[in-house]
Coordinates of C-alpha atoms and ligand atoms in Angstrom, one line a residue:
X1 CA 0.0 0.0 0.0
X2 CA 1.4 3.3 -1.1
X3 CA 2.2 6.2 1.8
X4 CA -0.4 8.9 1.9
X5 CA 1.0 11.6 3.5
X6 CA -2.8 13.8 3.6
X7 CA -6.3 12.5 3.3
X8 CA -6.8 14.6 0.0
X9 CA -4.3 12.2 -1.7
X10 CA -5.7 9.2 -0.2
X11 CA -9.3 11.2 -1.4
X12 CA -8.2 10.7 -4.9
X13 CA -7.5 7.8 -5.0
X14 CA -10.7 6.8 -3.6
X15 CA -12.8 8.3 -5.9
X16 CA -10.6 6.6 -8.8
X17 CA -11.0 3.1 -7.0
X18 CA -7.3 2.5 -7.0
X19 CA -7.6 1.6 -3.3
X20 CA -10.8 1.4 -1.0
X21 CA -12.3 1.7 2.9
X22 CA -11.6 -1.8 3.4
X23 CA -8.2 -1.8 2.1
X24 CA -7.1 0.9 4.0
X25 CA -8.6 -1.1 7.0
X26 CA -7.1 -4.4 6.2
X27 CA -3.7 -2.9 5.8
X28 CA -3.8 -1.0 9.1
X29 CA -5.1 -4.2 10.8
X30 CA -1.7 -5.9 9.2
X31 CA 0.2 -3.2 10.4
X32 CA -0.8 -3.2 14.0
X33 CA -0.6 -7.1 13.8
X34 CA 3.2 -6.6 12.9
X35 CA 3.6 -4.1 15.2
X36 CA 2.3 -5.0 18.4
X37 CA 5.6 -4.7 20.2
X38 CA 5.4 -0.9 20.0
X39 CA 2.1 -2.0 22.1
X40 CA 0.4 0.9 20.8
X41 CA -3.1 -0.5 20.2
X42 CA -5.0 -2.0 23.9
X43 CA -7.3 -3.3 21.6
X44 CA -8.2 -3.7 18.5
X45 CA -11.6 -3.7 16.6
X46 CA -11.2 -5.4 13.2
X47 CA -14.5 -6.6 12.5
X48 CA -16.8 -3.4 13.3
X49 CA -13.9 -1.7 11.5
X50 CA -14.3 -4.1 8.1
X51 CA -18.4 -3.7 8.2
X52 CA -18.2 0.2 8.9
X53 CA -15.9 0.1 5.7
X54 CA -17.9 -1.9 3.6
X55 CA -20.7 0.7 4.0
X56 CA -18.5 3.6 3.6
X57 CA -17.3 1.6 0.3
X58 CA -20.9 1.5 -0.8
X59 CA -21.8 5.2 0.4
X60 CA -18.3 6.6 -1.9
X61 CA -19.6 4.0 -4.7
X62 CA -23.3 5.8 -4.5
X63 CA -21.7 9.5 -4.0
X64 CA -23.4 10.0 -0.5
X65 CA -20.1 9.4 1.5
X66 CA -19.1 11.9 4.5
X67 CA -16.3 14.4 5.3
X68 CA -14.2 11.4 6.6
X69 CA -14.9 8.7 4.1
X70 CA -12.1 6.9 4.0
X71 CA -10.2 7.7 6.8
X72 CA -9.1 5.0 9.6
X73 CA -9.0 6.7 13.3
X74 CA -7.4 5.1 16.1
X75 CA -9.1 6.7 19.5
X76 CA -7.0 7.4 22.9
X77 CA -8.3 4.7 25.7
X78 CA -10.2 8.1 27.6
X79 CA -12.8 8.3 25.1
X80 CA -16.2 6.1 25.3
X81 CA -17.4 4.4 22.2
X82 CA -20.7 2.7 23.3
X83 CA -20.1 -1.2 23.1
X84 CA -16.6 -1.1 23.3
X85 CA -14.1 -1.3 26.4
X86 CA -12.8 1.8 27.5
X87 CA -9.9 1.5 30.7
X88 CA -8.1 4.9 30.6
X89 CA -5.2 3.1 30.6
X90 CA -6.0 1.7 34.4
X91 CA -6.6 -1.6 36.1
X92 CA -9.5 0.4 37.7
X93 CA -12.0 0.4 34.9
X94 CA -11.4 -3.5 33.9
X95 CA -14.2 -5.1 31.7
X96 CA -15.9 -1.4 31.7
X97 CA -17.8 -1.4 28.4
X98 CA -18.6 2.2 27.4
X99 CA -22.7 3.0 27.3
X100 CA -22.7 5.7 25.2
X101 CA -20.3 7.4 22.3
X102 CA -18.4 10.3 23.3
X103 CA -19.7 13.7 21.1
X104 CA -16.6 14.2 19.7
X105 CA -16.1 10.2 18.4
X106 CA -20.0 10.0 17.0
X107 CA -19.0 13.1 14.8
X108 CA -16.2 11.3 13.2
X109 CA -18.6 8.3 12.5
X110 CA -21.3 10.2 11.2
X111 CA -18.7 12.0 9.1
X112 CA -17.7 8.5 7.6
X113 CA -14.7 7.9 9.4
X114 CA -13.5 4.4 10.6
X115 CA -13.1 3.8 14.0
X116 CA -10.3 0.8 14.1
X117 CA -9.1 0.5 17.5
X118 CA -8.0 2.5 21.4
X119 CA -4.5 3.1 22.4
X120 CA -2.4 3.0 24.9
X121 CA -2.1 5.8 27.1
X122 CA -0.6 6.7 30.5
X123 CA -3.4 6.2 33.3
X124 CA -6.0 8.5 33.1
X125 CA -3.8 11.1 31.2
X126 CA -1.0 11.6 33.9
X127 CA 2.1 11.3 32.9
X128 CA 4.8 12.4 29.9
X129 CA 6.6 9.6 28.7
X130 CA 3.7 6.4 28.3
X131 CA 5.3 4.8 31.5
X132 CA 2.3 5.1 33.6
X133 CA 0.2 2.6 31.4
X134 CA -1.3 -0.6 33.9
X135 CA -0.9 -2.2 30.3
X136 CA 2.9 -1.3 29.9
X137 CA 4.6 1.2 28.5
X138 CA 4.3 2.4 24.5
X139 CA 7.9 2.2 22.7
X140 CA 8.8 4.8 20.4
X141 CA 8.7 3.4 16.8
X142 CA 11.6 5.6 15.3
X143 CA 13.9 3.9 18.5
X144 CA 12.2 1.6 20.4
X145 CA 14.4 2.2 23.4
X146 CA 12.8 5.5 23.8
X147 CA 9.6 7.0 25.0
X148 CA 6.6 8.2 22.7
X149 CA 5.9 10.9 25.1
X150 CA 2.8 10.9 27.0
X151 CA -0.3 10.7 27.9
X152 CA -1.4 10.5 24.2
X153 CA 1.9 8.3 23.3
X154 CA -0.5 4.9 21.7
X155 CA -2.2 7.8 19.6
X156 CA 1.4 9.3 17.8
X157 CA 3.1 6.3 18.0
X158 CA 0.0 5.0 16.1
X159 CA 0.3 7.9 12.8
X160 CA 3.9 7.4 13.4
X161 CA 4.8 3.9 12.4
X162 CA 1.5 3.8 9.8
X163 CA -0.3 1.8 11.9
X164 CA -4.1 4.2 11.1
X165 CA -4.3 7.1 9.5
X166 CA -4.9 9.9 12.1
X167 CA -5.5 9.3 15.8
X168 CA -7.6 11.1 18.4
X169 CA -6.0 12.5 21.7
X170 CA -6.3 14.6 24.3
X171 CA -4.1 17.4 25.7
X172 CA -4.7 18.8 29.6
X173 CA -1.4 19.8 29.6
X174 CA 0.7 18.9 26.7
X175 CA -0.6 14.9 25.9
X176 CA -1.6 16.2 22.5
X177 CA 1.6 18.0 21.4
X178 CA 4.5 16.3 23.9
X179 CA 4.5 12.8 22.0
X180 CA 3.4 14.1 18.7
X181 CA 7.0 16.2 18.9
X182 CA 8.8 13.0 20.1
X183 CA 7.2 11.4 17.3
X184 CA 7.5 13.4 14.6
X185 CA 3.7 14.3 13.6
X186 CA 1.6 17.0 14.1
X187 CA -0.6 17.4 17.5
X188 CA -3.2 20.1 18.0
X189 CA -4.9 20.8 20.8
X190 CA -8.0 23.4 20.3
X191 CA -9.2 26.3 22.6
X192 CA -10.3 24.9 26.0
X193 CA -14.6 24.5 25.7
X194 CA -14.2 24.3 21.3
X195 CA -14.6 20.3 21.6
X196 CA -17.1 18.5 23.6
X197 CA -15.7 16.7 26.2
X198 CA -19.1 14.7 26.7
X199 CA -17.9 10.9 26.8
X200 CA -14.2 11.6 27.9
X201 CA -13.2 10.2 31.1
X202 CA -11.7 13.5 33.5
X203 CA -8.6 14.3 34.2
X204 CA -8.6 17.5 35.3
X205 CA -11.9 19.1 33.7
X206 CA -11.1 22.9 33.8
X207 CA -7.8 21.7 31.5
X208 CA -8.9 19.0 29.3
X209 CA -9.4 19.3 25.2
X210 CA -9.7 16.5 22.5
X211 CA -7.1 17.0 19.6
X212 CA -6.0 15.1 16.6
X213 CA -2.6 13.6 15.4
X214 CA -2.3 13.7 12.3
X215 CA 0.0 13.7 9.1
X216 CA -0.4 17.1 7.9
X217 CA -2.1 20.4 9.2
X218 CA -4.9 19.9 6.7
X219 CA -5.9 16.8 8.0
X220 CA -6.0 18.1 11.9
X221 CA -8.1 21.2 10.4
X222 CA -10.6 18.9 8.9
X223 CA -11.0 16.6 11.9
X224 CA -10.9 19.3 14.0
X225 CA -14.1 21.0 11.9
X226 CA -15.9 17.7 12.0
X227 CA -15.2 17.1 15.9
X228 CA -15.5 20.7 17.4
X229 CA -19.1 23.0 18.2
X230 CA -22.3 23.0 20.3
X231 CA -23.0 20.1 22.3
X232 CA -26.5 19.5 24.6
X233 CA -24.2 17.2 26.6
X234 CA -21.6 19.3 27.4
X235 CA -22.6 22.9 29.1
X236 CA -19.2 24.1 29.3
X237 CA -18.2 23.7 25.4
X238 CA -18.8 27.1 23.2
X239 CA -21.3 27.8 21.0
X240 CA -19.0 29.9 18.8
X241 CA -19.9 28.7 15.1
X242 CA -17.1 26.5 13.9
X243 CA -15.2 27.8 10.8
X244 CA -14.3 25.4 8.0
X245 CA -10.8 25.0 8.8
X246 CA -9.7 23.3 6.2
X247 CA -11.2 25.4 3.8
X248 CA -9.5 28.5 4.7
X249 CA -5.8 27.3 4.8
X250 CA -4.3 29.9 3.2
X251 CA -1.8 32.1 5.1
X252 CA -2.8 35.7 5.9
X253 CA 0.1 37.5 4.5
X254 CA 3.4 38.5 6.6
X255 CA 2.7 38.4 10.6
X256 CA 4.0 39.9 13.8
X257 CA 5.6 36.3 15.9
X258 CA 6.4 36.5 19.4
X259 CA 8.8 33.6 20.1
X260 CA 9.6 33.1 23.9
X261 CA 13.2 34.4 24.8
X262 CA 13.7 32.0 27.4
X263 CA 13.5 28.9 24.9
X264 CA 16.5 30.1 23.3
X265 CA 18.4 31.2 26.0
X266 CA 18.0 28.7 28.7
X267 CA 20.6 26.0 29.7
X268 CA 17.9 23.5 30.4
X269 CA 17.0 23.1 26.6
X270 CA 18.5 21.0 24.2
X271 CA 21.1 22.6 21.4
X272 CA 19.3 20.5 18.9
X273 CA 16.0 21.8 19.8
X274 CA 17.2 25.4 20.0
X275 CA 18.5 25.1 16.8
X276 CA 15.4 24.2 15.3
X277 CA 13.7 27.1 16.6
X278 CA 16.0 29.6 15.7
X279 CA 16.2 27.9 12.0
X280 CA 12.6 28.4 12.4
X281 CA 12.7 32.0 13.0
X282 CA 15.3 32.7 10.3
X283 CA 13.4 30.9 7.8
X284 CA 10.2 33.1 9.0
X285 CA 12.4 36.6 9.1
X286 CA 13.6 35.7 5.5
X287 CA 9.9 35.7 4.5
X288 CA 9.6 39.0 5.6
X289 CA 7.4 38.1 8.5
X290 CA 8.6 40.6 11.7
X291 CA 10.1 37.9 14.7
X292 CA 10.4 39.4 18.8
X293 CA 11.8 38.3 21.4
X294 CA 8.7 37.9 24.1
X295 CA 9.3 36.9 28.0
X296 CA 6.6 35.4 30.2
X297 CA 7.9 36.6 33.9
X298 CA 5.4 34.1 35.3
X299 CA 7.0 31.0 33.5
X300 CA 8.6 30.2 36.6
X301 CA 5.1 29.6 38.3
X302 CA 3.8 27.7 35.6
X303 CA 3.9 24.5 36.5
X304 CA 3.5 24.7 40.4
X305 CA 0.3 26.5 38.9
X306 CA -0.3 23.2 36.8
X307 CA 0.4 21.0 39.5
X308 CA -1.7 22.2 42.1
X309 CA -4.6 22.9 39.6
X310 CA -4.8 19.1 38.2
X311 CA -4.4 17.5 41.3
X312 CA -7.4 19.1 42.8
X313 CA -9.2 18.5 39.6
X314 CA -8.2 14.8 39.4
X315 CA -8.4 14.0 43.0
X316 CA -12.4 14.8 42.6
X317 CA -12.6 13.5 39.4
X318 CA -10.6 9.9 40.5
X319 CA -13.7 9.6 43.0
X320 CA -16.1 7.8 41.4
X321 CA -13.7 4.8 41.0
X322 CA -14.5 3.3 43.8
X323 CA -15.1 0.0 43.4
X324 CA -18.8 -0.1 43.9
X325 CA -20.1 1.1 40.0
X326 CA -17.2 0.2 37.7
X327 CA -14.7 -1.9 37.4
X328 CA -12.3 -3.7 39.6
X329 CA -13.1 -4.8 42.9
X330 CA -10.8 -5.8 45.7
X331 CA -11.1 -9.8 46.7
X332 CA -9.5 -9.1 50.0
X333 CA -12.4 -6.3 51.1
X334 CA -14.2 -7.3 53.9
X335 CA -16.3 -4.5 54.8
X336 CA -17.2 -1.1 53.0
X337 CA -14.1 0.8 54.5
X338 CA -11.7 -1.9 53.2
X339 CA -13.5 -2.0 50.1
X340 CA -12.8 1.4 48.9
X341 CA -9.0 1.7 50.5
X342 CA -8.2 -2.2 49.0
X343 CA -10.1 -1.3 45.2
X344 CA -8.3 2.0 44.9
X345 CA -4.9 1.4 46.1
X346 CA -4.5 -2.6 44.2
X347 CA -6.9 -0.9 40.8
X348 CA -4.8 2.2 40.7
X349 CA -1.2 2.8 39.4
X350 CA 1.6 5.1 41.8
X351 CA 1.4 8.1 39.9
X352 CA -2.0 8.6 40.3
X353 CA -2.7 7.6 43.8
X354 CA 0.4 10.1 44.4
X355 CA -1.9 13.0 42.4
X356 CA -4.6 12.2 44.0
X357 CA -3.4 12.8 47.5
X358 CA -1.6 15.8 46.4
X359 CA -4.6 17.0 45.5
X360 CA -6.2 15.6 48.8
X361 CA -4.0 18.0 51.0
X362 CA -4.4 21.0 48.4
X363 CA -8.3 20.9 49.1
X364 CA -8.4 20.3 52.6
X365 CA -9.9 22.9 54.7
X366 CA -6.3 24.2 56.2
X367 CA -4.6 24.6 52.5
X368 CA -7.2 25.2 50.6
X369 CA -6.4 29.0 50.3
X370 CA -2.9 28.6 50.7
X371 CA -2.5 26.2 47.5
X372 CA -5.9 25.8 45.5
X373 CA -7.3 29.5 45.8
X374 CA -3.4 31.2 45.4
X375 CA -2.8 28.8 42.2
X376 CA -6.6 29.8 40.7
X377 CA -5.5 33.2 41.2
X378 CA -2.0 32.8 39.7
X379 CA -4.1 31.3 36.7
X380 CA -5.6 34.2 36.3
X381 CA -2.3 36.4 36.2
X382 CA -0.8 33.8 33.6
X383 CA -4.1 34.2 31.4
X384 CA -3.8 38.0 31.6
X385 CA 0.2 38.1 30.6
X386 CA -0.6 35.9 27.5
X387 CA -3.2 38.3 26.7
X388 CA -1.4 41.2 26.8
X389 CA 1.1 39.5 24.6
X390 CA -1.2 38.7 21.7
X391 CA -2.5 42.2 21.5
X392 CA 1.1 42.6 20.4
X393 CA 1.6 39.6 18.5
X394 CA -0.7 36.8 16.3
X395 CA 1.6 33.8 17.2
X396 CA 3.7 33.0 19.7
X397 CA 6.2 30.5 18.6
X398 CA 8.5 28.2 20.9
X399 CA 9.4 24.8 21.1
X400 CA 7.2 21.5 22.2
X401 CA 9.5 20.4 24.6
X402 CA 13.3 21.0 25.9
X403 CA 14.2 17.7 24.9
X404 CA 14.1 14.8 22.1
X405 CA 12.3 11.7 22.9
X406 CA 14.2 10.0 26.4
X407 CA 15.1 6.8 26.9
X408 CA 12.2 4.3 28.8
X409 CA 13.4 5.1 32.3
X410 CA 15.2 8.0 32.1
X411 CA 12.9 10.2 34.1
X412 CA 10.1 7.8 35.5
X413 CA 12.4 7.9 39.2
X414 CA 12.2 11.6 39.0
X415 CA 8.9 12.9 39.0
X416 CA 10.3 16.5 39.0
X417 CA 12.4 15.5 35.8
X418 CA 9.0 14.3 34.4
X419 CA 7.2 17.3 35.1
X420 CA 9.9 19.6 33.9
X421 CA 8.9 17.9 30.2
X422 CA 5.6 19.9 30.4
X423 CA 7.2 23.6 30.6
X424 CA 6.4 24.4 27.4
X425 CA 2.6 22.8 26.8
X426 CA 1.4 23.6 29.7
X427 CA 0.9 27.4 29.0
X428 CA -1.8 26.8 27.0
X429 CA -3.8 24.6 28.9
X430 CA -3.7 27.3 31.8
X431 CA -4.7 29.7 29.4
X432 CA -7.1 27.8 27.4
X433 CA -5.7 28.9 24.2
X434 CA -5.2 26.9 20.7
X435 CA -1.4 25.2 19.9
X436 CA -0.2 22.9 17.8
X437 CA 3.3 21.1 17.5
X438 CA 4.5 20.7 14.0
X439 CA 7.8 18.8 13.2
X440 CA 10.3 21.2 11.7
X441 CA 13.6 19.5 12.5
X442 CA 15.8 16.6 13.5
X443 CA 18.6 16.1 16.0
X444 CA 21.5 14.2 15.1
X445 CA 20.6 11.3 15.5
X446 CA 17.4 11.9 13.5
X447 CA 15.0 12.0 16.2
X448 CA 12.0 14.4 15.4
X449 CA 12.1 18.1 17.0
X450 CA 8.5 19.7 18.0
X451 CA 8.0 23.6 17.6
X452 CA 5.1 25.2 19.0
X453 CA 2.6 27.8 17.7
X454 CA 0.1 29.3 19.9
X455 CA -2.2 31.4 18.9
X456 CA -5.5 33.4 20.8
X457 CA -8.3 31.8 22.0
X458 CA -10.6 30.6 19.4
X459 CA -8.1 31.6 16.7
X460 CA -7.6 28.0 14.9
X461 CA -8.4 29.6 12.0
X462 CA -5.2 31.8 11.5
X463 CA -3.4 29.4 13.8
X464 CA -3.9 26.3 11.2
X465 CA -3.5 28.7 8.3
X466 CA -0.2 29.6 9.6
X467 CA 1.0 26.5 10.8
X468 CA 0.5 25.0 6.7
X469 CA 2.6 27.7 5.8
X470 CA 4.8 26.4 7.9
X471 CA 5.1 22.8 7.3
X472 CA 7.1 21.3 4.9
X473 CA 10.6 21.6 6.4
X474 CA 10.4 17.8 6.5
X475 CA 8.9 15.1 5.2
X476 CA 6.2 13.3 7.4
X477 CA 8.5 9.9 8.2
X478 CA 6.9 6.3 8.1
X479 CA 9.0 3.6 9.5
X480 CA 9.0 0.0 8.6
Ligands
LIG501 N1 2.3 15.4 31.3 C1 1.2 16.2 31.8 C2 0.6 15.5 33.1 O1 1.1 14.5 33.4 C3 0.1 16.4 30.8 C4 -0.9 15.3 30.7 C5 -2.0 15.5 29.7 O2 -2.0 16.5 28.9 N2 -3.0 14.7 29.8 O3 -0.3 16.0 33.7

């Protein structure tokens, strides 16, 4: 099967009948069959995935076929597809069958995509390197001895190696963009409240979005069109009308960039990466857009803001796994006290019992103000400098993250190493606004390099525009 590196080329081929809905399925289901070390895929669903194509093949043959017809999706294990298993990536949940179909998923089926499989992701969505999986960890297809980045690391390992065509994610505070840098595809995550986050198993609610991984910009600007508007289900998502992205991907003539000072400066960043951001900004300078040096004085509090923030969130959210309505049960309870305490600490992995008592003691009555109210307020101020920034600049560019892909191990025996990963993502998620991680260089050793663009609130638009101007530095890599 030939390489398709966007769905319009794959499109074309569709409507010539050189290849077809089934064929793209039965190649991806080879491919994940040959590739089940990189233990992207928890599971795998090839026979709802060969009759859903079938029809699609029928619908294209009768020129009544969707947005997505053609397109094979692989969904993160946090969102619910009614009939099929659903874990987030924890013991907890084991044998939970979803009941319903998460918005954002149903929109991509009724949209004629294929839904072929979920994937592997770090336990509920904590964690940065896909170590934090009760089903093992997620290898890196470019070197298996490194990390995908996490939480999202099934889904980008997934476009990665070929294994379906685009994958569905979600970012609270980098899980889009962190592994789609490490593995050398594009991850956007949308404006806070633009996607529906009915049917997605909480993290930390005031912080999580739905994102694609995809191929190409065009691609994440179609499924992001399909996925994204007005939900009954969900009060908090916006009602702002949804532009068609993909339609309107032509760049908006020369632009004013911030790009954060800090990134190029600071020790704790990689040369490679720095080196890909300031080719970056010379290519963009040589274009004869204007490039400035921005700083963010509160990047320092960032991710004690972060922290604090999504352990409250998921310490509340983690409730309801309890061991009386879903999932695993503790053999060795013997009364309701020892039922909870025995469920929760045998059904869920370290790092998130840790978060959740963290977030215990930030909510308790004598540190509540001390540690939740200060970091709300904090959020505030970090909202309010990003602001004032982008009535300065349209983008803000910097990169993904300080590092390439780590080896498996490197960090997971220093949390505060871990956490350091997120220093660039999770701006946005504090902020609520729109980024996306395009891969625009290589280290040495040829491991992919993640830069940044962020963009206002609600400004995917210009944001995707941009970022197709962008792409193209390098090729979109398939591996064996
Ligand atoms: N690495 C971050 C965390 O562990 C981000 C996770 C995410 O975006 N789901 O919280």
């Amino acid at each position: 099967m030939k390489y398709y590196s966007s769905f319009r080329s794959l499109q074309q081929d569709l409507r010539q009948g050189t290849t077809s809905c089934l064929a793209m399925v039965d190649y991806y289901l080879n491919r994940i069959e040959n590739h089940t070390h990189l233990n992207a895929f928890l599971d795998v669903y090839a026979d709802d995935a060969r009759t859903q194509a079938s029809r699609v093949d029928a619908k294209l043959a009768a020129g009544t076929a969707g947005k997505l017809a053609g397109m094979v999706i692989g969904i993160k294990d946090l969102l619910c597809y009614a009939d099929h298993g659903v874990q987030g990536g924890s013991k907890i949940l084991n044998g939970f069958v979803s009941q319903f179909t998460a918005t954002a998923v149903q929109r991509l089926l009724d949209a004629d995509a294929v839904i072929i499989g979920r994937q592997n992701c770090d336990e509920f969505g904590m964690g940065s390197s896909n170590e934090n999986s009760a089903f093992g960890p997620v290898r890196n297809a470019f070197d298996e001895s490194r990390v995908p980045g996490g939480s999202s690391g099934g889904s980008a390992v997934a476009v990665q190696a070929d294994l379906c065509f685009a994958s569905i994610g979600t970012d609270t505070g980098g899980s889009v963009r962190q592994p789609a840098a490490f593995c050398g595809v594009v991850g956007l995550k949308p404006t806070y409240s633009r996607v529906s986050r009915w049917g997605l198993l909480a993290y930390a609610s005031s912080f999580d979005t739905i994102g694609p991984i995809t191929r190409c910009v065009e691609d994440a600007a179609l499924i992001l069109e399909v996925m994204a508007g007005a939900d009954e289900q969900d009060s908090t998502v916006s009602q702002t009308p949804v532009p068609a992205y993909s339609e309107k991907l032509t760049s908006g003539g020369l632009r004013k960039i911030g790009y954060f000072r800090e990134s190029i400066d600071s020790e704790g960043v990689d040369e490679s990466v720095k080196a890909v951001l300031r080719q970056t900004i010379e290519r963009l300078q040589a274009e004869g857009h204007t490039l400035v040096p921005i700083d963010f004085p509160l990047a320092h509090y960032y991710l004690p803001t972060y922290y604090i923030l999504t352990t409250a969130e998921v310490s509340s959210n983690l409730s309801r796994y309890d061991g009386v309505r879903y999932g695993y049960r503790s053999p060795q309870a013997v009364d309701l006290d020892s039922l909870y305490r025995l469920s929760r600490t045998e059904g869920l992995g370290s790092e998130a019992r840790k978060r959740i008592l963290l977030g215990t003691f930030v909510l308790s009555a004598n540190y509540y103000d001390a540690y939740y109210t200060k970091a709300q307020r904090v959020r505030r101020l970090i909202k309010e400098e990003i602001e004032r920034h982008f009535q300065e600049v349209d983008f803000i560019l910097y990169p993904t993250t300080p590092s390439v892909a780590f080896p498996l191990g490197e960090k997971s025996s220093d949390p505060l190493k871990e956490f350091l990963a997120d220093i660039f993502t999770v701006q946005a998620n504090l902020t609520g606004t729109p980024a996306i991680s395009l891969p625009l260089g290589k280290d040495r050793q040829g491991l992919p390099v993640g830069i940044q663009v962020i963009a206002p609130a609600f400004g995917e638009e210009q944001l995707l525009a941009f970022a197709k101007s962008l792409e193209g530095i390098t090729e979109p890599q398939l591996t064996m």
